[in-house]
PDB file of C-alpha atoms in Angstrom:
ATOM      1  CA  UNK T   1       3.157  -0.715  16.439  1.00 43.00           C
ATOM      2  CA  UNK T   2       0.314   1.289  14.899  1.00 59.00           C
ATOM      3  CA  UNK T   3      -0.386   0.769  11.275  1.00 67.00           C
ATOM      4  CA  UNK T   4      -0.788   4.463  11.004  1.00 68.00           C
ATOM      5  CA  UNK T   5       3.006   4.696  10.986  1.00 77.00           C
ATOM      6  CA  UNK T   6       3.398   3.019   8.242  1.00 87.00           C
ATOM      7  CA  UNK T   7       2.352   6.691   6.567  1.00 93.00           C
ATOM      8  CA  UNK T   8       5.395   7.819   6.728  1.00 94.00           C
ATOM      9  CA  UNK T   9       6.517   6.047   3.797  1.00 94.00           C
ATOM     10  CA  UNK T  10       4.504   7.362   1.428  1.00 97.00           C
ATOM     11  CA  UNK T  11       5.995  10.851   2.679  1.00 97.00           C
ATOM     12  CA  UNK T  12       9.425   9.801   2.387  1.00 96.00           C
ATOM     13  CA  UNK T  13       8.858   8.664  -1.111  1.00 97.00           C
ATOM     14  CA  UNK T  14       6.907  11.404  -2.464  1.00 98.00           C
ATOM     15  CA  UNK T  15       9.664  13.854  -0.997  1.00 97.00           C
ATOM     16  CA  UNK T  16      12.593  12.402  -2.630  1.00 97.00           C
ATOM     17  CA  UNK T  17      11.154  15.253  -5.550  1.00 96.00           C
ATOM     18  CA  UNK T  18      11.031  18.651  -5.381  1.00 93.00           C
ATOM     19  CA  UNK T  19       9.280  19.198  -8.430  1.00 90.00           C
ATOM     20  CA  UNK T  20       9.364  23.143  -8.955  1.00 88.00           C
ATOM     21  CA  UNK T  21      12.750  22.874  -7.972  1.00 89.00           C
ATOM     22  CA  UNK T  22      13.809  20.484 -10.678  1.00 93.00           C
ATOM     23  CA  UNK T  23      15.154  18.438  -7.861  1.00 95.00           C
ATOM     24  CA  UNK T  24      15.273  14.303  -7.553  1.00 97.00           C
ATOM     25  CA  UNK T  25      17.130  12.439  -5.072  1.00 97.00           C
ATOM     26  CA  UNK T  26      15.258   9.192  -6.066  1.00 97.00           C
ATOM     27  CA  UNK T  27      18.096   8.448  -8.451  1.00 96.00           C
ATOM     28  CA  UNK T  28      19.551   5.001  -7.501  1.00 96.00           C
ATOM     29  CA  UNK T  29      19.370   1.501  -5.722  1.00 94.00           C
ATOM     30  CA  UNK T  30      21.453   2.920  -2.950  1.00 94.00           C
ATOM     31  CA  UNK T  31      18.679   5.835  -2.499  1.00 95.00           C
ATOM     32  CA  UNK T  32      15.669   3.425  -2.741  1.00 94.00           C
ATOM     33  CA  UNK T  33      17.480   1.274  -0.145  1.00 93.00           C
ATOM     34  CA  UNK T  34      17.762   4.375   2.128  1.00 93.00           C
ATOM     35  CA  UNK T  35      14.131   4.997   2.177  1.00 94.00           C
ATOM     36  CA  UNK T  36      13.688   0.974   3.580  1.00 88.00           C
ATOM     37  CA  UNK T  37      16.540   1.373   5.872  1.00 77.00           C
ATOM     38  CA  UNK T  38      18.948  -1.191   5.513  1.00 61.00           C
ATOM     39  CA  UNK T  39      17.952  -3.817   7.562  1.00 60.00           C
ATOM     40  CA  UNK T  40      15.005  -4.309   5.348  1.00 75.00           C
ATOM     41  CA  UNK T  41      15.007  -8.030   3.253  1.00 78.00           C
ATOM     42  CA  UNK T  42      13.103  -5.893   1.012  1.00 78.00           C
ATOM     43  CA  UNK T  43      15.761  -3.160   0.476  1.00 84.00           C
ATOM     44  CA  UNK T  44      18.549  -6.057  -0.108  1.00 85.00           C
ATOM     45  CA  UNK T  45      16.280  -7.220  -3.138  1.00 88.00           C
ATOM     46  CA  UNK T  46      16.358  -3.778  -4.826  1.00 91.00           C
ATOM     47  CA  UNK T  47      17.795  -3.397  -8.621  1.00 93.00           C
ATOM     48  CA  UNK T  48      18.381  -0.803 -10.879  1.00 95.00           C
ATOM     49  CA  UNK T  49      14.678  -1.463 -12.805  1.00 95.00           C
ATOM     50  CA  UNK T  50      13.132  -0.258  -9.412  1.00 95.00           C
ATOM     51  CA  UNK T  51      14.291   3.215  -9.922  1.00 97.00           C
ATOM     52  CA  UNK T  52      11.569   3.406 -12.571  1.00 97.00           C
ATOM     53  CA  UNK T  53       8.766   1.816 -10.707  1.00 96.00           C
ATOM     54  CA  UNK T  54       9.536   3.761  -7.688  1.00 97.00           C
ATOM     55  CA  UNK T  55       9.218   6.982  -9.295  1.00 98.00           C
ATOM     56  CA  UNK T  56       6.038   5.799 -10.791  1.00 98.00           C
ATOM     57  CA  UNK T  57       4.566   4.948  -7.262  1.00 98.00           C
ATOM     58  CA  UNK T  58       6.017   8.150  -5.843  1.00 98.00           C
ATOM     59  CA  UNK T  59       3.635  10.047  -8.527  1.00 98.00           C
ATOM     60  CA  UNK T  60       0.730   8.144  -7.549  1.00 98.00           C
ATOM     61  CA  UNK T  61       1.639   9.193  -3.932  1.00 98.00           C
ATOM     62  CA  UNK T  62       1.436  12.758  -4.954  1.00 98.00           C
ATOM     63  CA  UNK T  63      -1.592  12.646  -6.604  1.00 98.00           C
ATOM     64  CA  UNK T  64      -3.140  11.259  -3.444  1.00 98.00           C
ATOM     65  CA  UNK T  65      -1.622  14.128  -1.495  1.00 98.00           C
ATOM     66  CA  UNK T  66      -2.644  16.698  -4.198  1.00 97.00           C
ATOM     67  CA  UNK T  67      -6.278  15.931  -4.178  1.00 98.00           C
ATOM     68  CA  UNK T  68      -6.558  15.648  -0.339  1.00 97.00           C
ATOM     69  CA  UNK T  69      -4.492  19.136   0.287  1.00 95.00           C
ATOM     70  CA  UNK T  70      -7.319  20.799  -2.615  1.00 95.00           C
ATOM     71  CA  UNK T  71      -9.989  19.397  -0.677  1.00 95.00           C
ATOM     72  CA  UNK T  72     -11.133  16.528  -2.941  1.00 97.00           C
ATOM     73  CA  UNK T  73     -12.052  13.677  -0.387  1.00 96.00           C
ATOM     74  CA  UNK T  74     -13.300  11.586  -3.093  1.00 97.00           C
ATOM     75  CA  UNK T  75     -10.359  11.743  -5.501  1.00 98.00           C
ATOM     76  CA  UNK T  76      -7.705  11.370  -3.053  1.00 97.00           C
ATOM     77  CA  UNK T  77      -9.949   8.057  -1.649  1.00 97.00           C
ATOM     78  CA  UNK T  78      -9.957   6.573  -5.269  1.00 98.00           C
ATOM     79  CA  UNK T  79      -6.350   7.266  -5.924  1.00 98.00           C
ATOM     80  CA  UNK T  80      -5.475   5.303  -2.552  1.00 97.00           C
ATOM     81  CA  UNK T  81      -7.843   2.453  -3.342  1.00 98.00           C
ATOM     82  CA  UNK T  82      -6.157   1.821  -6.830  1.00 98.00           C
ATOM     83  CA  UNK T  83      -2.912   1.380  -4.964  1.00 97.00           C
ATOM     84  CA  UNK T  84      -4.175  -0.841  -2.437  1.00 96.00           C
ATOM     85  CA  UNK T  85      -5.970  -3.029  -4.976  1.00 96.00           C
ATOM     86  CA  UNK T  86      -2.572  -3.052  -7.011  1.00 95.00           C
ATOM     87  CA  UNK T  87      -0.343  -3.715  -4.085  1.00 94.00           C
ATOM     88  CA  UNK T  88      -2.099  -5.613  -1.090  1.00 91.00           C
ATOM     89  CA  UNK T  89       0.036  -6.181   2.002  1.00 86.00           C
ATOM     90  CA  UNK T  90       1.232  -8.944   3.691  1.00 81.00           C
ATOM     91  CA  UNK T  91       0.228  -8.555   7.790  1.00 82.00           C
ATOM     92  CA  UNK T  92       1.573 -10.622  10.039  1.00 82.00           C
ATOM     93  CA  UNK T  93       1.428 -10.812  13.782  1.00 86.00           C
ATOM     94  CA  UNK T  94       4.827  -9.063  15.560  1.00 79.00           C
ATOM     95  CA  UNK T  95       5.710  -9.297  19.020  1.00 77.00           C
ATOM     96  CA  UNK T  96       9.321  -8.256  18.332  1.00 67.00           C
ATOM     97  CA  UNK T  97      10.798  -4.942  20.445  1.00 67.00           C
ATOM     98  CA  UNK T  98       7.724  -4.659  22.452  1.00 68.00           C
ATOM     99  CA  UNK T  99       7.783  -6.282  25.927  1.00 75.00           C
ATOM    100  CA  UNK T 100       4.822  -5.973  28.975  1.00 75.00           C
ATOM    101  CA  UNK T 101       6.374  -5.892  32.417  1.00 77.00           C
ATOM    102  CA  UNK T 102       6.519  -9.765  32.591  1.00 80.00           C
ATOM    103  CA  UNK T 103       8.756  -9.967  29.786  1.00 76.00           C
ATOM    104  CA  UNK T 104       5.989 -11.092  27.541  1.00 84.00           C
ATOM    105  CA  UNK T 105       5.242  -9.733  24.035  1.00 83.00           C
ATOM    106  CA  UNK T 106       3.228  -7.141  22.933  1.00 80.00           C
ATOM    107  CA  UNK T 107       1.687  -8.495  20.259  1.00 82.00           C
ATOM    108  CA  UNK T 108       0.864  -6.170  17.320  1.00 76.00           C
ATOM    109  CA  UNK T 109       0.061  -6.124  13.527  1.00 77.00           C
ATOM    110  CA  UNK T 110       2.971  -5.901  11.472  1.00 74.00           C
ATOM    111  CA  UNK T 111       2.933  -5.431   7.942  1.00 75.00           C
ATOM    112  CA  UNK T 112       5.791  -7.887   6.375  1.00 72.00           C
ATOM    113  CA  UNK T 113       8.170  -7.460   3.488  1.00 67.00           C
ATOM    114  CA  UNK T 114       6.834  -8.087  -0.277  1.00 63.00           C
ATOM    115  CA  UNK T 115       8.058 -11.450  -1.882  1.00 64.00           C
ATOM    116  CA  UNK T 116       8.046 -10.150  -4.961  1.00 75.00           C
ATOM    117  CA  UNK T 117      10.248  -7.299  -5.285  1.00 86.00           C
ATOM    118  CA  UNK T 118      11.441  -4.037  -3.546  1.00 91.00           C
ATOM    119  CA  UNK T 119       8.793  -1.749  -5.408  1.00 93.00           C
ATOM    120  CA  UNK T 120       5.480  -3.570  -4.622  1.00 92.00           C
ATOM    121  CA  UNK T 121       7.047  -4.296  -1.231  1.00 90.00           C
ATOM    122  CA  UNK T 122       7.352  -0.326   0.226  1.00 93.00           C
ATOM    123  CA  UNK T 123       4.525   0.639  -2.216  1.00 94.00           C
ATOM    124  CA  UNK T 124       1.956  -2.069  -0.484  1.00 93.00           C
ATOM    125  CA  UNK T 125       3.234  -0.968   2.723  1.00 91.00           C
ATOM    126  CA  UNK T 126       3.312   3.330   2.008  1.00 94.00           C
ATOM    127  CA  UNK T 127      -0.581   2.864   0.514  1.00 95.00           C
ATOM    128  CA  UNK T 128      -1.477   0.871   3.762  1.00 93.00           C
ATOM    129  CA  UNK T 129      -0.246   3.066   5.557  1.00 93.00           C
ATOM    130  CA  UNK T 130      -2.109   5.890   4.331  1.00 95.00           C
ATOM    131  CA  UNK T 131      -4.360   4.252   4.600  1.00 94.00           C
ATOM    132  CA  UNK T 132      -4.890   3.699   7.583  1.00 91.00           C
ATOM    133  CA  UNK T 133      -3.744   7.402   8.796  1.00 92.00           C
ATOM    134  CA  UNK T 134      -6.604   8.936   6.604  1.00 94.00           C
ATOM    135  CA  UNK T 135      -9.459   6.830   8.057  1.00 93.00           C
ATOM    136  CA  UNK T 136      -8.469   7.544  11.416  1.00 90.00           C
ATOM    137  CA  UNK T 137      -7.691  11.111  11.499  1.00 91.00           C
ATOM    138  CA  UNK T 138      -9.103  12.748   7.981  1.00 93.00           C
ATOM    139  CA  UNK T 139      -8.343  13.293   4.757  1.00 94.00           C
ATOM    140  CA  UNK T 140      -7.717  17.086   5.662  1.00 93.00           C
ATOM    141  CA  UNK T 141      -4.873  15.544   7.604  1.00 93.00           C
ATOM    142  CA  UNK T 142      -2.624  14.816   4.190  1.00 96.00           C
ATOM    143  CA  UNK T 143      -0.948  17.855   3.009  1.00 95.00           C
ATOM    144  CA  UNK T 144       1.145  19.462   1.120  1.00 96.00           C
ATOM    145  CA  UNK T 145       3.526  22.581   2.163  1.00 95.00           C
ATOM    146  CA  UNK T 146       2.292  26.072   1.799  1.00 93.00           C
ATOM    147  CA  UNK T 147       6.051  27.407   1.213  1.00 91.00           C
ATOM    148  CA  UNK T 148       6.657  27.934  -2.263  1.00 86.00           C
ATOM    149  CA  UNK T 149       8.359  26.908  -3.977  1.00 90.00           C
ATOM    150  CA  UNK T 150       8.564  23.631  -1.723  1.00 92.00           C
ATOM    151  CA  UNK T 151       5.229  21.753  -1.728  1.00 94.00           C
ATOM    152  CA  UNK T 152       6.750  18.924   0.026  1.00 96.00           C
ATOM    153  CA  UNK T 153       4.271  16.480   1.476  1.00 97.00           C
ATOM    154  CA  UNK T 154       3.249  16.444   5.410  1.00 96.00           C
ATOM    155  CA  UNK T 155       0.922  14.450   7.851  1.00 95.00           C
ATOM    156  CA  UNK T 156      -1.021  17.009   9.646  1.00 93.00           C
ATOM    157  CA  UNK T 157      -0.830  15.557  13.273  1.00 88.00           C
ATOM    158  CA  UNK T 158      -1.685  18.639  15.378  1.00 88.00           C
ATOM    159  CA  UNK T 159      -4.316  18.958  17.726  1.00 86.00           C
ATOM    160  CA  UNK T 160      -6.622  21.256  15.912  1.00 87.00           C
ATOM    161  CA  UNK T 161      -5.574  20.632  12.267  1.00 85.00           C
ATOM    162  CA  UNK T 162      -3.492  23.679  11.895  1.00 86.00           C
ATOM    163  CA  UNK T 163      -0.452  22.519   9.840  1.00 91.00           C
ATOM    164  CA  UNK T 164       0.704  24.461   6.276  1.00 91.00           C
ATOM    165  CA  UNK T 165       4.114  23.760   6.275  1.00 93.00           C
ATOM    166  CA  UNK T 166       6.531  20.102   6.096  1.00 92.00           C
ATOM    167  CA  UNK T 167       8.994  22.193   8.439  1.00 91.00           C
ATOM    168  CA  UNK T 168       9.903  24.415  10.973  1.00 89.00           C
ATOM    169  CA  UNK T 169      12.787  25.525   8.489  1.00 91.00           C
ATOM    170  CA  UNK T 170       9.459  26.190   5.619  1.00 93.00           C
ATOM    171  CA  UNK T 171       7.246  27.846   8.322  1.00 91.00           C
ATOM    172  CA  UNK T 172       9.565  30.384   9.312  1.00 90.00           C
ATOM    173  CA  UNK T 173      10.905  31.422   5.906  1.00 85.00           C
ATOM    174  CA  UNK T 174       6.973  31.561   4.923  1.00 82.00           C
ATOM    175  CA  UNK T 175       6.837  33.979   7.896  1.00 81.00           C
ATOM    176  CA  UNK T 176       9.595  35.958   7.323  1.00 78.00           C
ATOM    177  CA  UNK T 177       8.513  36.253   3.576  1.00 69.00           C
ATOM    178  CA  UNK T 178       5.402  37.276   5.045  1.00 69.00           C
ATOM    179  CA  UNK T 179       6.227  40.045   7.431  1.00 69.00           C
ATOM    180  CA  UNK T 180       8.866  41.175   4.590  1.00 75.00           C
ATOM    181  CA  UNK T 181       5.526  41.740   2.215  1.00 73.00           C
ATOM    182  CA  UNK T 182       3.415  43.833   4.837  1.00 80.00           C
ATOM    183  CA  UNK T 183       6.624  45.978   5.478  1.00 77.00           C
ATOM    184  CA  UNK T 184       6.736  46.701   1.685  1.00 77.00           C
ATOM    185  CA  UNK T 185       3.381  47.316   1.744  1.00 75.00           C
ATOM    186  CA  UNK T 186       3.074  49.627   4.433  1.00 70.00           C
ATOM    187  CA  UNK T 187       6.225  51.504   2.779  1.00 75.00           C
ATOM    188  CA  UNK T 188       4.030  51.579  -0.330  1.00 70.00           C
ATOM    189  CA  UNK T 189       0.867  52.988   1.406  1.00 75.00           C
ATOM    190  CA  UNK T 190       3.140  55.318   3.772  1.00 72.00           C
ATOM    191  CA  UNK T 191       4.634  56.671   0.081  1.00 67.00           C
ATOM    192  CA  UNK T 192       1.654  56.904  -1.500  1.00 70.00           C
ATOM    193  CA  UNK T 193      -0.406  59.199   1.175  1.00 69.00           C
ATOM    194  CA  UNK T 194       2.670  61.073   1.270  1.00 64.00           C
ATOM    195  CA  UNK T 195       3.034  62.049  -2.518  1.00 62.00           C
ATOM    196  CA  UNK T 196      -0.964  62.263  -2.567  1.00 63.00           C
ATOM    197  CA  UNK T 197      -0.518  65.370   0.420  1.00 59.00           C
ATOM    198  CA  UNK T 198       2.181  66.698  -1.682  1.00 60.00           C
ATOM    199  CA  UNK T 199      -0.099  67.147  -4.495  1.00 62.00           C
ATOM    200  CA  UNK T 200      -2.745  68.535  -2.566  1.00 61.00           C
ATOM    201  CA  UNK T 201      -0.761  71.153  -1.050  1.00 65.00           C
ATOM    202  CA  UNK T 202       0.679  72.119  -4.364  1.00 63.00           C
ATOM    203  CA  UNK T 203      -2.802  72.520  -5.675  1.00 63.00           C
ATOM    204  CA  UNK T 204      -4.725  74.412  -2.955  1.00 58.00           C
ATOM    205  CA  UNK T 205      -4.754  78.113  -3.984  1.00 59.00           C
ATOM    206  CA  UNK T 206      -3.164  80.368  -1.901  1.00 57.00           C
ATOM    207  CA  UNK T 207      -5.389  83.259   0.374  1.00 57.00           C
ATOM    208  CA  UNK T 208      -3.708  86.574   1.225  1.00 56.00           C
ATOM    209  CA  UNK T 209      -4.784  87.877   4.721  1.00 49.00           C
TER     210      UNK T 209
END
């Protein structure tokens, strides 16, 4: 397993808030133990006080996506460091799931569950993640969505770096909201030259013949 998709963490958490929305789903144990799935050891060890520092790692999160989507490299880079000085991992070698032809494992690097509790457990593995998917592919490839009021965060995994949007469901309303604008626009203009021939016929003088 890649270490890259570790990433995907960090997205889940920072989503679970919808900021201009006024939206939170990060609300209880049950919700934090979603976002481990829950087969996790990690996710068994949650409490109620993790609620608190799991919305303080999700913000963190954010700000990472933040300065990478406004084009600060450096920023975003810091941001990520503090977390992965403040929450190292745990690898370990993994051969589980992953078989060769001969039945033998695949070995791979696995990142293991946190022995100290459920917060510094997904947090060390979300910033490693990150991580990892930022030096391989870019900081340009951390994003947030262009479809207001959403700003939900994405990894940009297309082929020539062309994502805006966390969604199909986003992109299309974006371009629907789009195409409604130039229509009222173009109404506007068409209006516009209309009254402004109106008024131009009104004033030209008359010429008898």
């Amino acid at each position: 397993m890649e270490l890259a998709y570790y990433s995907d963490y960090a997205v889940r958490l920072v989503n679970t808030e919808e900021p201009a929305r006024n939206k939170d789903s990060l609300t209880s144990v049950e919700s934090i133990r979603e976002l481990f799935g829950e087969s996790s050891q990690a996710a068994r060890r949650a409490t109620d006080a993790d609620v608190t520092r799991f919305r303080s790692v999700r913000g963190r999160l954010r700000a990472v996506f933040t300065a990478a989507d406004g084009g600060d490299e450096t920023q975003a880079v810091d941001l990520l460091n503090s977390l992965l000085l403040e929450f190292p991992v745990n690898p370990q070698i993994s051969g589980h799931d992953f078989r060769d032809e001969d039945g033998r494992p695949k070995w791979h690097m696995h990142l293991a569950d946190h022995p100290s509790n459920a917060t510094a457990g997904y947090a060390a593995i979300a910033a490693m993640g990150l991580a990892f998917h930022l030096t391989e592919y870019g900081v340009d490839r951390l994003g947030l969505c262009e479809a207001a009021p959403c700003r939900n965060a994405y990894l940009d995994t297309s082929t020539n770096r062309s994502r805006r949007y966390c969604s199909d469901r986003c992109a299309t309303r974006a371009n629907v909201a789009a195409y409604r604008a130039r229509k009222r626009l173009e109404t506007e203009r068409s209006a516009s030259t209309s009254r402004s021939d109106d008024a131009a016929q009104e004033t030209t003088p008359r010429t008898d013949r």
